[in-house]
PDB file of C-alpha atoms in Angstrom:
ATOM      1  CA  UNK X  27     -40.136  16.305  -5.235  1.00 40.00           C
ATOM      2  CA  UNK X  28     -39.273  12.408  -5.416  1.00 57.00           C
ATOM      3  CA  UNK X  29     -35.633  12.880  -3.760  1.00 63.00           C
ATOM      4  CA  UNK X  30     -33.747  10.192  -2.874  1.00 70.00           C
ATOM      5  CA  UNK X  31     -32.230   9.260   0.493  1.00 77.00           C
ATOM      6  CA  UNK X  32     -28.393   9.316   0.155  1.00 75.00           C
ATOM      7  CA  UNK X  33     -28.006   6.394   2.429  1.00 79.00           C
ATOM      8  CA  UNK X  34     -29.951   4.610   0.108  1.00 83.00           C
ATOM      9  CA  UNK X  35     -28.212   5.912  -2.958  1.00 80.00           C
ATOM     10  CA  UNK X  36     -25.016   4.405  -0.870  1.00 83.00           C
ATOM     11  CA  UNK X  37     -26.262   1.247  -0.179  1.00 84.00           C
ATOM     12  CA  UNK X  38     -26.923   0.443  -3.822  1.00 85.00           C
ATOM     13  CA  UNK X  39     -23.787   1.574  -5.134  1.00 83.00           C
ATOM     14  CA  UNK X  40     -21.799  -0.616  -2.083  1.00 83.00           C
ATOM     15  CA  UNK X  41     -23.969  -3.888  -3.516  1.00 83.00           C
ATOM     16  CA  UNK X  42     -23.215  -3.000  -7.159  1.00 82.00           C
ATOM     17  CA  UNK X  43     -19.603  -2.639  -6.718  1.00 79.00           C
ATOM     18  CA  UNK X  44     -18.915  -5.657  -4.084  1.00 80.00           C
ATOM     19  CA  UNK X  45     -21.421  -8.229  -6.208  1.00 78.00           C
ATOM     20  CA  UNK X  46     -23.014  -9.184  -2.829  1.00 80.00           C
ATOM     21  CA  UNK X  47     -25.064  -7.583  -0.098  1.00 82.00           C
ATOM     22  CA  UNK X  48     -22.963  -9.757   2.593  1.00 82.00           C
ATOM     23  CA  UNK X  49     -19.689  -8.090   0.891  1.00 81.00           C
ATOM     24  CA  UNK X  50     -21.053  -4.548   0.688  1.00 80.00           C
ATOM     25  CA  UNK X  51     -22.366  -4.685   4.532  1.00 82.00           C
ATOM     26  CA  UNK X  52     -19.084  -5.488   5.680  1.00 81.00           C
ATOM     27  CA  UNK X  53     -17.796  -2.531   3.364  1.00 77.00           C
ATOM     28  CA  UNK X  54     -20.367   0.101   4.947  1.00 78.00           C
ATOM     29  CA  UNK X  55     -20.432  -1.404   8.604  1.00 80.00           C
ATOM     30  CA  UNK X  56     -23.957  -2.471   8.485  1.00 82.00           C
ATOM     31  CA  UNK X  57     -25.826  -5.354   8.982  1.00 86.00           C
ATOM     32  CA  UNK X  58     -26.838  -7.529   5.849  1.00 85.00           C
ATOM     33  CA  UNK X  59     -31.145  -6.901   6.474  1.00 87.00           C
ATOM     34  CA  UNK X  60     -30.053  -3.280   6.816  1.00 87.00           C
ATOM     35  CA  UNK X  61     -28.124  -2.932   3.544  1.00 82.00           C
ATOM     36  CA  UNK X  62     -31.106  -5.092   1.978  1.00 86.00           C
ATOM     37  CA  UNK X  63     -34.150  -2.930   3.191  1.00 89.00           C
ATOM     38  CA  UNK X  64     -31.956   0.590   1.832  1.00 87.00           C
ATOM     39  CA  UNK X  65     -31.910  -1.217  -1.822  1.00 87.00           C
ATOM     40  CA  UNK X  66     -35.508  -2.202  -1.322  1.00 88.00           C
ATOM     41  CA  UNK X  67     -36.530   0.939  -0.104  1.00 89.00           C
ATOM     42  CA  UNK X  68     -34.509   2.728  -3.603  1.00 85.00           C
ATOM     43  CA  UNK X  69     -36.554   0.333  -6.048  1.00 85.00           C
ATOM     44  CA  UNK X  70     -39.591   0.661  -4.469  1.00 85.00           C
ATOM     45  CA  UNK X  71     -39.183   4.857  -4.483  1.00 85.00           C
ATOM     46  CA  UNK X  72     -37.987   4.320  -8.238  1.00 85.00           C
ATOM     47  CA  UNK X  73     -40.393   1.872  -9.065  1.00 84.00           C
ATOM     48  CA  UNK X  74     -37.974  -0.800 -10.810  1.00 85.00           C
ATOM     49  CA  UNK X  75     -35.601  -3.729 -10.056  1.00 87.00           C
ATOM     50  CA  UNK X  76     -32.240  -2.747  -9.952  1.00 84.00           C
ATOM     51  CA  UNK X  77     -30.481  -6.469  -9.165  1.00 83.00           C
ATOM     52  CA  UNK X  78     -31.411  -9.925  -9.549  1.00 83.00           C
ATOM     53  CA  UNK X  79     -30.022 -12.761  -8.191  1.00 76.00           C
ATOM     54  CA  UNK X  80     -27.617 -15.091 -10.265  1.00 73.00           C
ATOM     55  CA  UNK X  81     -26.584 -17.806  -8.159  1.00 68.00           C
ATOM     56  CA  UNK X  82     -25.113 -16.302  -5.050  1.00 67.00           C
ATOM     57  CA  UNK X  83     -24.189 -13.450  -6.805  1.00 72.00           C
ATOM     58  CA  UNK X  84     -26.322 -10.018  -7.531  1.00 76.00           C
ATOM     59  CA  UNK X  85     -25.995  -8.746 -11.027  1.00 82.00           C
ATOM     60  CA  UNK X  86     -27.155  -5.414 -12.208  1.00 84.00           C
ATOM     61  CA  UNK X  87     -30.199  -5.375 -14.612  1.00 85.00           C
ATOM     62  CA  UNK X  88     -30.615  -2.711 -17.029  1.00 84.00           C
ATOM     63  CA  UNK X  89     -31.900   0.253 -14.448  1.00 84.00           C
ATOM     64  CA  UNK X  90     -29.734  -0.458 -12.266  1.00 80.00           C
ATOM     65  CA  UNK X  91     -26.481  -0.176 -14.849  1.00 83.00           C
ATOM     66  CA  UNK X  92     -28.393   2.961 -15.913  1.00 80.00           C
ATOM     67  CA  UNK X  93     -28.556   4.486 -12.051  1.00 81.00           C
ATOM     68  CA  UNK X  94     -24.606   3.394 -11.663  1.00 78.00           C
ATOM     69  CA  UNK X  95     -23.274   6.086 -13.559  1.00 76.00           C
ATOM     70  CA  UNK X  96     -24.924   8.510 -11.426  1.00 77.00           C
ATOM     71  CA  UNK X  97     -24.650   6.441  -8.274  1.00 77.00           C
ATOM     72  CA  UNK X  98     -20.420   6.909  -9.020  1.00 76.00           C
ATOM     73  CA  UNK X  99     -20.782  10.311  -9.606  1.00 74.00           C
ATOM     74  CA  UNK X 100     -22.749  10.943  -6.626  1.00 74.00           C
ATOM     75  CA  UNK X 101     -20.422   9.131  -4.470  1.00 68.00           C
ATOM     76  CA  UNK X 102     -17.481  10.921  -5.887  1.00 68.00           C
ATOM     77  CA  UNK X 103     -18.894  14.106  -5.484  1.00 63.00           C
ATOM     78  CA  UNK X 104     -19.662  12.694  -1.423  1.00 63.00           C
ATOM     79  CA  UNK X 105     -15.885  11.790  -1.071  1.00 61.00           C
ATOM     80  CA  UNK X 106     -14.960  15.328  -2.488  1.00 60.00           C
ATOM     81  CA  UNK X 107     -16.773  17.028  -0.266  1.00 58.00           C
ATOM     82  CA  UNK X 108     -15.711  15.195   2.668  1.00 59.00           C
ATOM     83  CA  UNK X 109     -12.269  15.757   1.563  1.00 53.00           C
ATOM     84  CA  UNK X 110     -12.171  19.291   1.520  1.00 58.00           C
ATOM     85  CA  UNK X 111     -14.386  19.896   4.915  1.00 56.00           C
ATOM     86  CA  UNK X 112     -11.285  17.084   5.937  1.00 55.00           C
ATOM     87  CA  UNK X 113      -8.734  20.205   4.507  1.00 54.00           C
ATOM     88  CA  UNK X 114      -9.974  23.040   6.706  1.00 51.00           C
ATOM     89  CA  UNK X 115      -9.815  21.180  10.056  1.00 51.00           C
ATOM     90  CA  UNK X 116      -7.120  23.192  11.979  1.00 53.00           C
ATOM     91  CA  UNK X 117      -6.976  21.051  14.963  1.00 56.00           C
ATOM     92  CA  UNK X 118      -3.686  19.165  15.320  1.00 69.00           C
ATOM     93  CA  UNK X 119      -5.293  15.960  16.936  1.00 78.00           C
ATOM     94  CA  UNK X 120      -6.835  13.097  15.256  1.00 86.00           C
ATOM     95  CA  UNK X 121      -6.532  10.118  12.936  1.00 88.00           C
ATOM     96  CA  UNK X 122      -4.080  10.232   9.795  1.00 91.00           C
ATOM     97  CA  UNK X 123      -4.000   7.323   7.652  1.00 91.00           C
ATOM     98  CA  UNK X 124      -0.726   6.456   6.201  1.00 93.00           C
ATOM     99  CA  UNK X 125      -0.757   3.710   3.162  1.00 91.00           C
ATOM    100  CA  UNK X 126       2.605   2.148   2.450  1.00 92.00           C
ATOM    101  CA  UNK X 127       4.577  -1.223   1.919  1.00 90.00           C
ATOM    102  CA  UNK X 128       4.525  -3.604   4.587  1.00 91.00           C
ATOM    103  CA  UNK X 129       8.659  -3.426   4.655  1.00 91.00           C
ATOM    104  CA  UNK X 130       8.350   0.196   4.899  1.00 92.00           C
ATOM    105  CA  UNK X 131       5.571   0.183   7.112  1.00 92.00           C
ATOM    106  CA  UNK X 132       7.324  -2.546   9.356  1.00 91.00           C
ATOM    107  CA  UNK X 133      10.789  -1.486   9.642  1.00 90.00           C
ATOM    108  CA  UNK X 134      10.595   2.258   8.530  1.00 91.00           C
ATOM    109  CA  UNK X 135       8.236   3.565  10.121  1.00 93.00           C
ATOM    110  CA  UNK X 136       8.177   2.873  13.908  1.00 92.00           C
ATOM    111  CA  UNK X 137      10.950   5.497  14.577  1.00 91.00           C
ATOM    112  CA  UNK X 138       8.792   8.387  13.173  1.00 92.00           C
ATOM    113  CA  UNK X 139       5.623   7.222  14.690  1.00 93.00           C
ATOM    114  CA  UNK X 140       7.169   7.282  18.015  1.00 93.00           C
ATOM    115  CA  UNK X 141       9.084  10.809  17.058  1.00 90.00           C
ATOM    116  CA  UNK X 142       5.388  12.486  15.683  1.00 91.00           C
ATOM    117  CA  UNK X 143       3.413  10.907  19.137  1.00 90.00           C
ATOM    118  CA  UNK X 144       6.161  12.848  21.370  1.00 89.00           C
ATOM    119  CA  UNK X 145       6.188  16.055  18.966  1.00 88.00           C
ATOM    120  CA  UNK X 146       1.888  15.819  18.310  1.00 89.00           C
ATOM    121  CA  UNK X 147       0.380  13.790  21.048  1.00 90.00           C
ATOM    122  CA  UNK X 148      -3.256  14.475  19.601  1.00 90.00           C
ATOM    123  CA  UNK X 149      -2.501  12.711  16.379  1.00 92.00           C
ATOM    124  CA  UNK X 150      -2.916   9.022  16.142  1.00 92.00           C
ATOM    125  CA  UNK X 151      -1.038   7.377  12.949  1.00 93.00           C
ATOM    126  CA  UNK X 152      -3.136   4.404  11.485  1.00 92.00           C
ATOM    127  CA  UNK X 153      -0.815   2.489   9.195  1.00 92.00           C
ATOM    128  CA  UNK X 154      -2.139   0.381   6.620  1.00 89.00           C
ATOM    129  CA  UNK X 155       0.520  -2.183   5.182  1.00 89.00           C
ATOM    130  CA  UNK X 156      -0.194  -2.677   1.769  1.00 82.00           C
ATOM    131  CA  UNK X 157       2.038  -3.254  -1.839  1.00 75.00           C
ATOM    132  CA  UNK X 158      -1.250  -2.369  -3.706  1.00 68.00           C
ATOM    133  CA  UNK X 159      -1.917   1.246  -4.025  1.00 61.00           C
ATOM    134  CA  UNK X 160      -4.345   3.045  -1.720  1.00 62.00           C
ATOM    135  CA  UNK X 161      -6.640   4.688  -3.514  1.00 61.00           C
ATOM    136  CA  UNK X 162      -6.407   8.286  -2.133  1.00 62.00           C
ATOM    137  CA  UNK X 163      -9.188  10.155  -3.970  1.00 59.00           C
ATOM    138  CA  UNK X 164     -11.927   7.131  -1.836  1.00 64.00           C
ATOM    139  CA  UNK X 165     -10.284   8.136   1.244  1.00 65.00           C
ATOM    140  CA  UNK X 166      -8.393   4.672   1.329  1.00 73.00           C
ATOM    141  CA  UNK X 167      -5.792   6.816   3.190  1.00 83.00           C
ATOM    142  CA  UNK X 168      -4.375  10.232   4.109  1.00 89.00           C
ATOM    143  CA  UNK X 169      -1.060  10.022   2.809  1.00 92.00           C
ATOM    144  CA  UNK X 170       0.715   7.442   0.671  1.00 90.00           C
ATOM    145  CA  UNK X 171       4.425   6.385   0.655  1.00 92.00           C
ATOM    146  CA  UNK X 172       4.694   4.934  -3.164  1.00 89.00           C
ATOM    147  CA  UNK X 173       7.726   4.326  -5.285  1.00 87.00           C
ATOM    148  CA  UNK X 174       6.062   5.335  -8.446  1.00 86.00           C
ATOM    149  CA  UNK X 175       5.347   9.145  -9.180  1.00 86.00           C
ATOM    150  CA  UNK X 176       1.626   9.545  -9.188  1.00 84.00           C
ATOM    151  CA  UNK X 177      -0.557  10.121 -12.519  1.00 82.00           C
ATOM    152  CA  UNK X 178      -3.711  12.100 -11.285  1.00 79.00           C
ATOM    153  CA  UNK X 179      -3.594  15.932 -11.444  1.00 78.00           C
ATOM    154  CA  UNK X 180      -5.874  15.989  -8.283  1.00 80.00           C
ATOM    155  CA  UNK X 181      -2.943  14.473  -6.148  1.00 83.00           C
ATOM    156  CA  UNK X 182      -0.082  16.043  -5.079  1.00 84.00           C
ATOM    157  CA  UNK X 183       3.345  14.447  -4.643  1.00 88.00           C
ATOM    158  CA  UNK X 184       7.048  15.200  -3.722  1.00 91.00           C
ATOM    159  CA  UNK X 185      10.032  13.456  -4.273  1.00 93.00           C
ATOM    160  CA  UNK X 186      11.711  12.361  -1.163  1.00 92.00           C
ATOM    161  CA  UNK X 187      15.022  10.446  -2.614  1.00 92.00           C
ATOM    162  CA  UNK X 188      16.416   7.529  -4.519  1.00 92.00           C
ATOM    163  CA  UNK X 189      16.426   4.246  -2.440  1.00 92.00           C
ATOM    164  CA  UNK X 190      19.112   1.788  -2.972  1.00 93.00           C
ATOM    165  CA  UNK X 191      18.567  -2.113  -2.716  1.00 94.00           C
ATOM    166  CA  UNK X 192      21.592  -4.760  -2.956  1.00 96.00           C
ATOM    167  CA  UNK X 193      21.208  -8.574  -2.555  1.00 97.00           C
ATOM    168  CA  UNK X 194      21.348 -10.502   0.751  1.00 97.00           C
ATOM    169  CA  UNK X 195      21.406 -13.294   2.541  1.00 97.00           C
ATOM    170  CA  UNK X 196      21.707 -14.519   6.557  1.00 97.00           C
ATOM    171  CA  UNK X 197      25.810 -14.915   7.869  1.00 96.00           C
ATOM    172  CA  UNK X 198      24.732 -18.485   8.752  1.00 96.00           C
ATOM    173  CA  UNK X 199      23.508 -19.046   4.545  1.00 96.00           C
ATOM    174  CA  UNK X 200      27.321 -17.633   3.858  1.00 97.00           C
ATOM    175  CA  UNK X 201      28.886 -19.749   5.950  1.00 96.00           C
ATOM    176  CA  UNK X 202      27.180 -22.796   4.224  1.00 95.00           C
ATOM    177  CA  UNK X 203      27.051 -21.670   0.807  1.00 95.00           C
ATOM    178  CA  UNK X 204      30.064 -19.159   0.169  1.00 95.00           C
ATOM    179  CA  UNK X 205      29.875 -15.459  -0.020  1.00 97.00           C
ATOM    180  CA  UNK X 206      28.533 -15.247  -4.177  1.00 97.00           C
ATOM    181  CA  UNK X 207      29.680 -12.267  -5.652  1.00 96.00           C
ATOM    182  CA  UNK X 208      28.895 -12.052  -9.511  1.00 96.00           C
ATOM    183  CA  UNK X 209      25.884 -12.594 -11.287  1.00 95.00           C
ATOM    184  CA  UNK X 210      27.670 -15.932 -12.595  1.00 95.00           C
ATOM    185  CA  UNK X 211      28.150 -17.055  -9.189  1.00 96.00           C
ATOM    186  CA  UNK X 212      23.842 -16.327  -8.415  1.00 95.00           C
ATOM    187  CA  UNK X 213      23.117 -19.391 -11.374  1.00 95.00           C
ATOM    188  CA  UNK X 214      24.366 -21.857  -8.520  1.00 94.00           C
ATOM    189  CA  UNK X 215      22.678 -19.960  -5.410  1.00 96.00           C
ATOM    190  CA  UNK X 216      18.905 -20.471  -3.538  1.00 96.00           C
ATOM    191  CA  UNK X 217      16.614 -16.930  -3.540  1.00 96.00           C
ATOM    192  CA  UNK X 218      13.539 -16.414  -1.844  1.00 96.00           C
ATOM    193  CA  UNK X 219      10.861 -15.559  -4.350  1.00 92.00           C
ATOM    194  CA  UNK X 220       7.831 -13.285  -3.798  1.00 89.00           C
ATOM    195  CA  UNK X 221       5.471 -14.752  -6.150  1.00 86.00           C
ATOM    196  CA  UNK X 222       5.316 -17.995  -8.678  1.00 86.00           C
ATOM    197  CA  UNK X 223       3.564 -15.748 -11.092  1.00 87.00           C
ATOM    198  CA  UNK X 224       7.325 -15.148 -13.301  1.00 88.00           C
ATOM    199  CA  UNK X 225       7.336 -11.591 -12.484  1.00 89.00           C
ATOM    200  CA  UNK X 226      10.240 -11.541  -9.835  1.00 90.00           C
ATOM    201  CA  UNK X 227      12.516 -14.051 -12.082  1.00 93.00           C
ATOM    202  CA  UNK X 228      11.427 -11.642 -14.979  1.00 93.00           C
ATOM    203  CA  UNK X 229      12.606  -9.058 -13.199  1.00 91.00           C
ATOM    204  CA  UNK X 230      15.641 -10.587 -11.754  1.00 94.00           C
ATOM    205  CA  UNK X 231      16.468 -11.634 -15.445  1.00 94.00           C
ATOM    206  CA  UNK X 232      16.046  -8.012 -16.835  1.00 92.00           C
ATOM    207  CA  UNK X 233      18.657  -7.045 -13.465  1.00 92.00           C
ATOM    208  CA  UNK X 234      21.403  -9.597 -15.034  1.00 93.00           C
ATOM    209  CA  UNK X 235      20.610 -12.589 -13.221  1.00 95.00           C
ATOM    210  CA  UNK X 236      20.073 -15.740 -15.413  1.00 94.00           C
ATOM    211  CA  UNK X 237      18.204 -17.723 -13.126  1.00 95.00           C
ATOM    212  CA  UNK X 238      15.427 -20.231 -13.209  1.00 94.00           C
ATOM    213  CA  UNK X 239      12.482 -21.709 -11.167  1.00 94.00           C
ATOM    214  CA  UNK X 240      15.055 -24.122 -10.155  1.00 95.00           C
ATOM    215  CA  UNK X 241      17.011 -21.296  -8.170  1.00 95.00           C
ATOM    216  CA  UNK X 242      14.155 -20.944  -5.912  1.00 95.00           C
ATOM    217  CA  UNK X 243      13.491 -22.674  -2.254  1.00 94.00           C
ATOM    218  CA  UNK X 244      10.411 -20.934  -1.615  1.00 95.00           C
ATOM    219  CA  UNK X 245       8.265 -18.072  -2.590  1.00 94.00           C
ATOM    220  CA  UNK X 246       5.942 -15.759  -0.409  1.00 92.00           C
ATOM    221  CA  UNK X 247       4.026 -12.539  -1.592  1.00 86.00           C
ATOM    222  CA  UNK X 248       5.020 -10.535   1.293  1.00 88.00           C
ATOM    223  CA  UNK X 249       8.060  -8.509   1.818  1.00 90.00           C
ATOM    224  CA  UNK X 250       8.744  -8.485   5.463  1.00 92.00           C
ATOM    225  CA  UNK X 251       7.812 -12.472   5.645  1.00 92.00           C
ATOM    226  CA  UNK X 252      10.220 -12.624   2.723  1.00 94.00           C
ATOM    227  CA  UNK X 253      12.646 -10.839   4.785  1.00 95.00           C
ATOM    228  CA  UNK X 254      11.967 -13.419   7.507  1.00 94.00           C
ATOM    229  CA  UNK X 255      13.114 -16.478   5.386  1.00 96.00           C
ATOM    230  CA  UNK X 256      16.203 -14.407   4.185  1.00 97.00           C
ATOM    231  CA  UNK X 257      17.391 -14.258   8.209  1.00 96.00           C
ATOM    232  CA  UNK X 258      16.275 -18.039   8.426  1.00 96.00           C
ATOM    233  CA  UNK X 259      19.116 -18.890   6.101  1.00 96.00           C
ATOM    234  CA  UNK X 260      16.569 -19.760   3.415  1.00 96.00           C
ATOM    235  CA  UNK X 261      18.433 -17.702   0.216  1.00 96.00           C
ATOM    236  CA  UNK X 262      19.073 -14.661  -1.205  1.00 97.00           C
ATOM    237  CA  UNK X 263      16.679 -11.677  -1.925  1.00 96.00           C
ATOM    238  CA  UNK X 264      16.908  -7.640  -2.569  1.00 95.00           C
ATOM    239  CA  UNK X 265      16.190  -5.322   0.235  1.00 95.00           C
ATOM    240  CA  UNK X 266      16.671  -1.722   1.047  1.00 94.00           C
ATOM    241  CA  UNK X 267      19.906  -1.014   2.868  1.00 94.00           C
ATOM    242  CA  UNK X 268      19.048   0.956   5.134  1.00 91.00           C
ATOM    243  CA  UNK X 269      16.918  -2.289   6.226  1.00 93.00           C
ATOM    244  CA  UNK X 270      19.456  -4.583   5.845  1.00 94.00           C
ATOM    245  CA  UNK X 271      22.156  -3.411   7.371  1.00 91.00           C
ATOM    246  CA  UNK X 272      19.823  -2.193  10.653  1.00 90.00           C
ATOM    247  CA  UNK X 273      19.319  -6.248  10.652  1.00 93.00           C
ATOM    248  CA  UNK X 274      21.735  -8.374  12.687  1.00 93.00           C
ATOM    249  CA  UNK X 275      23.156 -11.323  11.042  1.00 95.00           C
ATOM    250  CA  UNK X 276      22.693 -10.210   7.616  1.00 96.00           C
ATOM    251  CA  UNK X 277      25.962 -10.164   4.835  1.00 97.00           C
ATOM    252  CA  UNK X 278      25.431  -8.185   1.828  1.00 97.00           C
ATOM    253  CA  UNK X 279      26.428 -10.749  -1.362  1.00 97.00           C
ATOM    254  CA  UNK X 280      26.616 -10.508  -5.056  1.00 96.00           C
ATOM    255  CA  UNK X 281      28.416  -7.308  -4.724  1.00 95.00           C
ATOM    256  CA  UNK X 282      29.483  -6.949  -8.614  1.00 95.00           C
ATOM    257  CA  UNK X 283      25.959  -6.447  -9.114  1.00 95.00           C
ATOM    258  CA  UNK X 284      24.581  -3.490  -9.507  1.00 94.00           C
ATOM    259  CA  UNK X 285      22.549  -2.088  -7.178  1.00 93.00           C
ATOM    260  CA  UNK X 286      18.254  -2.300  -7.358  1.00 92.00           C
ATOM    261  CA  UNK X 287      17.563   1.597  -7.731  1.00 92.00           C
ATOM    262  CA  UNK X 288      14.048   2.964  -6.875  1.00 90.00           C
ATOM    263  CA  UNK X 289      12.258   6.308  -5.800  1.00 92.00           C
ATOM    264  CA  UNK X 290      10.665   7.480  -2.755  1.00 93.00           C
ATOM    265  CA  UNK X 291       7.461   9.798  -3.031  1.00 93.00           C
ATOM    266  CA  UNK X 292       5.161  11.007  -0.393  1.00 93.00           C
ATOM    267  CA  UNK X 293       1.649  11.801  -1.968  1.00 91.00           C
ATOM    268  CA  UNK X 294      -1.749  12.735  -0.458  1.00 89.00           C
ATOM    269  CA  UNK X 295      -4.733  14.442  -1.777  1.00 83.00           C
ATOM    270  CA  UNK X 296      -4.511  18.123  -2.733  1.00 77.00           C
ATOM    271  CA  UNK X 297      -7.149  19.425  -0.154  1.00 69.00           C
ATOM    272  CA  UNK X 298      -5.737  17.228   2.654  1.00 67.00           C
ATOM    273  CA  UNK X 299      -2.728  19.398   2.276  1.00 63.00           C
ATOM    274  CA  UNK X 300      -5.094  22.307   3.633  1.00 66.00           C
ATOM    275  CA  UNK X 301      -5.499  20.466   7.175  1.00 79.00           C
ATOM    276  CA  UNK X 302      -2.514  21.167   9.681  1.00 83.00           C
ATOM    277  CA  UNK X 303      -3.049  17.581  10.890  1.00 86.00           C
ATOM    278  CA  UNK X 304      -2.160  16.051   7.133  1.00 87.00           C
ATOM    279  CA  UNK X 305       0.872  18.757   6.609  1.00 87.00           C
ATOM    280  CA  UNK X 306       2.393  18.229   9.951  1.00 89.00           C
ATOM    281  CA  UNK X 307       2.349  14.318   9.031  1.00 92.00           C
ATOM    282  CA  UNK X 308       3.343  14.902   5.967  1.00 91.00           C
ATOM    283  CA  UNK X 309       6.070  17.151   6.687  1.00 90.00           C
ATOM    284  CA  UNK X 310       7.838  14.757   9.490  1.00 91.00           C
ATOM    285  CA  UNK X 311       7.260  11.924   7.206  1.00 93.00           C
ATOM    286  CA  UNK X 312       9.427  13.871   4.144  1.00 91.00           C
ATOM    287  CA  UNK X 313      12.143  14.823   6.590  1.00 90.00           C
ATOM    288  CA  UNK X 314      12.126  11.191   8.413  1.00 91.00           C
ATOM    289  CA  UNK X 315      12.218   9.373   4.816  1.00 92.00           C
ATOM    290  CA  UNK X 316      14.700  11.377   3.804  1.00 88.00           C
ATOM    291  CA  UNK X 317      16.845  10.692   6.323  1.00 77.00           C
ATOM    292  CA  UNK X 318      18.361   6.283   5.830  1.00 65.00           C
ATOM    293  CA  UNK X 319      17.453   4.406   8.766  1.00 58.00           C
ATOM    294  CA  UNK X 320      20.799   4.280  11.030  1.00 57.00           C
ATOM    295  CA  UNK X 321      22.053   0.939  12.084  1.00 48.00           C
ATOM    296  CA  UNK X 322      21.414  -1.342  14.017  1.00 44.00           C
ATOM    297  CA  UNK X 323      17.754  -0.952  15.303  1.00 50.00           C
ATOM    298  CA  UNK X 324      15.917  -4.141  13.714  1.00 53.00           C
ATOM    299  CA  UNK X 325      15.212  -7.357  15.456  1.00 51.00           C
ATOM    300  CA  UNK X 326      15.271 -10.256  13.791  1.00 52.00           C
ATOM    301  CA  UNK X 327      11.881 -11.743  12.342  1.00 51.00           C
ATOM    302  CA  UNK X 328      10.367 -13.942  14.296  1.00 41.00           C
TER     303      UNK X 328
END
């Protein structure tokens, strides 16, 4: 029987889902003549070309968009089973990968890391600071921290609370502006943006704030460096108030507006929640979440 080698299988699918060899070496931790003798070694045991070269790009030809399909299906079938021989280890001790915002991740976290390495010494906490969702049926991590109930039945999910955010700006950006306090009084002030795209001053519109591009002095895609130009007196922007008021120097303004309400959901994979590692991490992240951070414990951003 013709049977193909896995790591072969793997190597084509990387390359036909990263567009490059370079890209899908990096992706699999290989070299780049590694990753190209596995997809040699797959058309040469299937006897056709499965990519040619366009540029500096690799695009599929016909067998190979035929062999994808089953190339996905054998890798999801690989990530299954590596998720539920992931569910039966009873060991408390090793990695657990924890996806969440890099706010959260930066200014929420720390205090149950260092509570779960004094209660479960064996377990190591890898955080990965992201606003994009981690894809948690790849693996991408353990457990998620999200703000949006999750869609797939094969994920499981519990609702932690509901997070309040008001608007804020540094004592010194008071003290040269005024102290706003209506959403007539936010026309006239500076806020730090968080992308040029028109989806923050979208959403700041649909929250009762008539502002412009003119109200901005700067944008950055990045919550805790946005956070960063809020303490250095730079404008006005939401943040969770736990967070604020943990941060020295920082004066809650526009307070006729209402406040920016949003959920809290812990989610991982439903066979992770068979490994003790995952539900003792899980279980000391739902009771540390649930809990608002107390005041103060946050440096300033430097």
């Amino acid at each position: 029987m013709n049977l193909i080698d896995w790591n072969q299988l793997r190597a084509f699918l990387a390359a036909a889902e990263a567009g490059s060899l370079s890209a899908a070496a990096r992706q699999l931790g290989l070299s780049q003549p590694t990753l190209s003798r596995q997809v040699a070694a797959i058309e040469s045991r299937l006897g056709v070309t499965l990519f040619e070269r366009v540029g500096k790009t690799m695009q599929l030809t016909v067998a190979g968009l035929d062999l994808l399909e089953h190339a996905r299906a054998m890798g999801a079938a690989a990530d299954a089973l590596s998720l539920a021989a992931s569910g039966q280890a009873q060991a408390v001790e090793g990695v657990v990968t924890v996806s969440a915002s890099d706010v959260v991740a930066a200014c929420l976290l720390p205090p149950m890391v260092r509570q779960l390495r004094h209660s479960a010494p064996g377990i190591a906490l890898e955080l990965v600071p992201s606003n994009a969702f981690s894809d948690l049926l790849r693996r991408e991590a353990d457990i998620a921290i999200r703000h949006a109930k999750p869609e797939q039945p094969e994920l499981i999910a519990r609702f932690i609370r509901q997070a309040r955010a008001h608007f804020y700006a540094s004592r010194a950006w008071v003290q040269a502006n005024g102290h706003p306090r209506s959403a007539q009084d936010a026309e006239q002030c500076e806020f730090v943006g968080s992308d040029r795209s028109g989806a923050y001053l979208a959403y700041l519109r649909k929250h009762g704030l008539a502002l412009t591009d003119a109200n901005f002095s700067c944008y950055v895609d990045h919550s805790t460096s946005q956070w960063g130009l809020v303490q250095a007196g730079l404008g006005i922007s939401a943040m969770m108030d736990e967070i604020a008021a943990a941060t020295p120097g920082m004066v809650r303004v526009l307070d006729d507006v209402p406040p920016v309400l949003f959920p809290i959901w812990l989610v991982t994979h439903r066979e992770l929640r068979t490994s003790r590692r995952i539900r003792l991490v899980f279980e000391a992240l739902a009771q540390g979440l649930a809990r608002p951070l107390e005041p103060p414990t946050l440096p300033p951003v430097c």
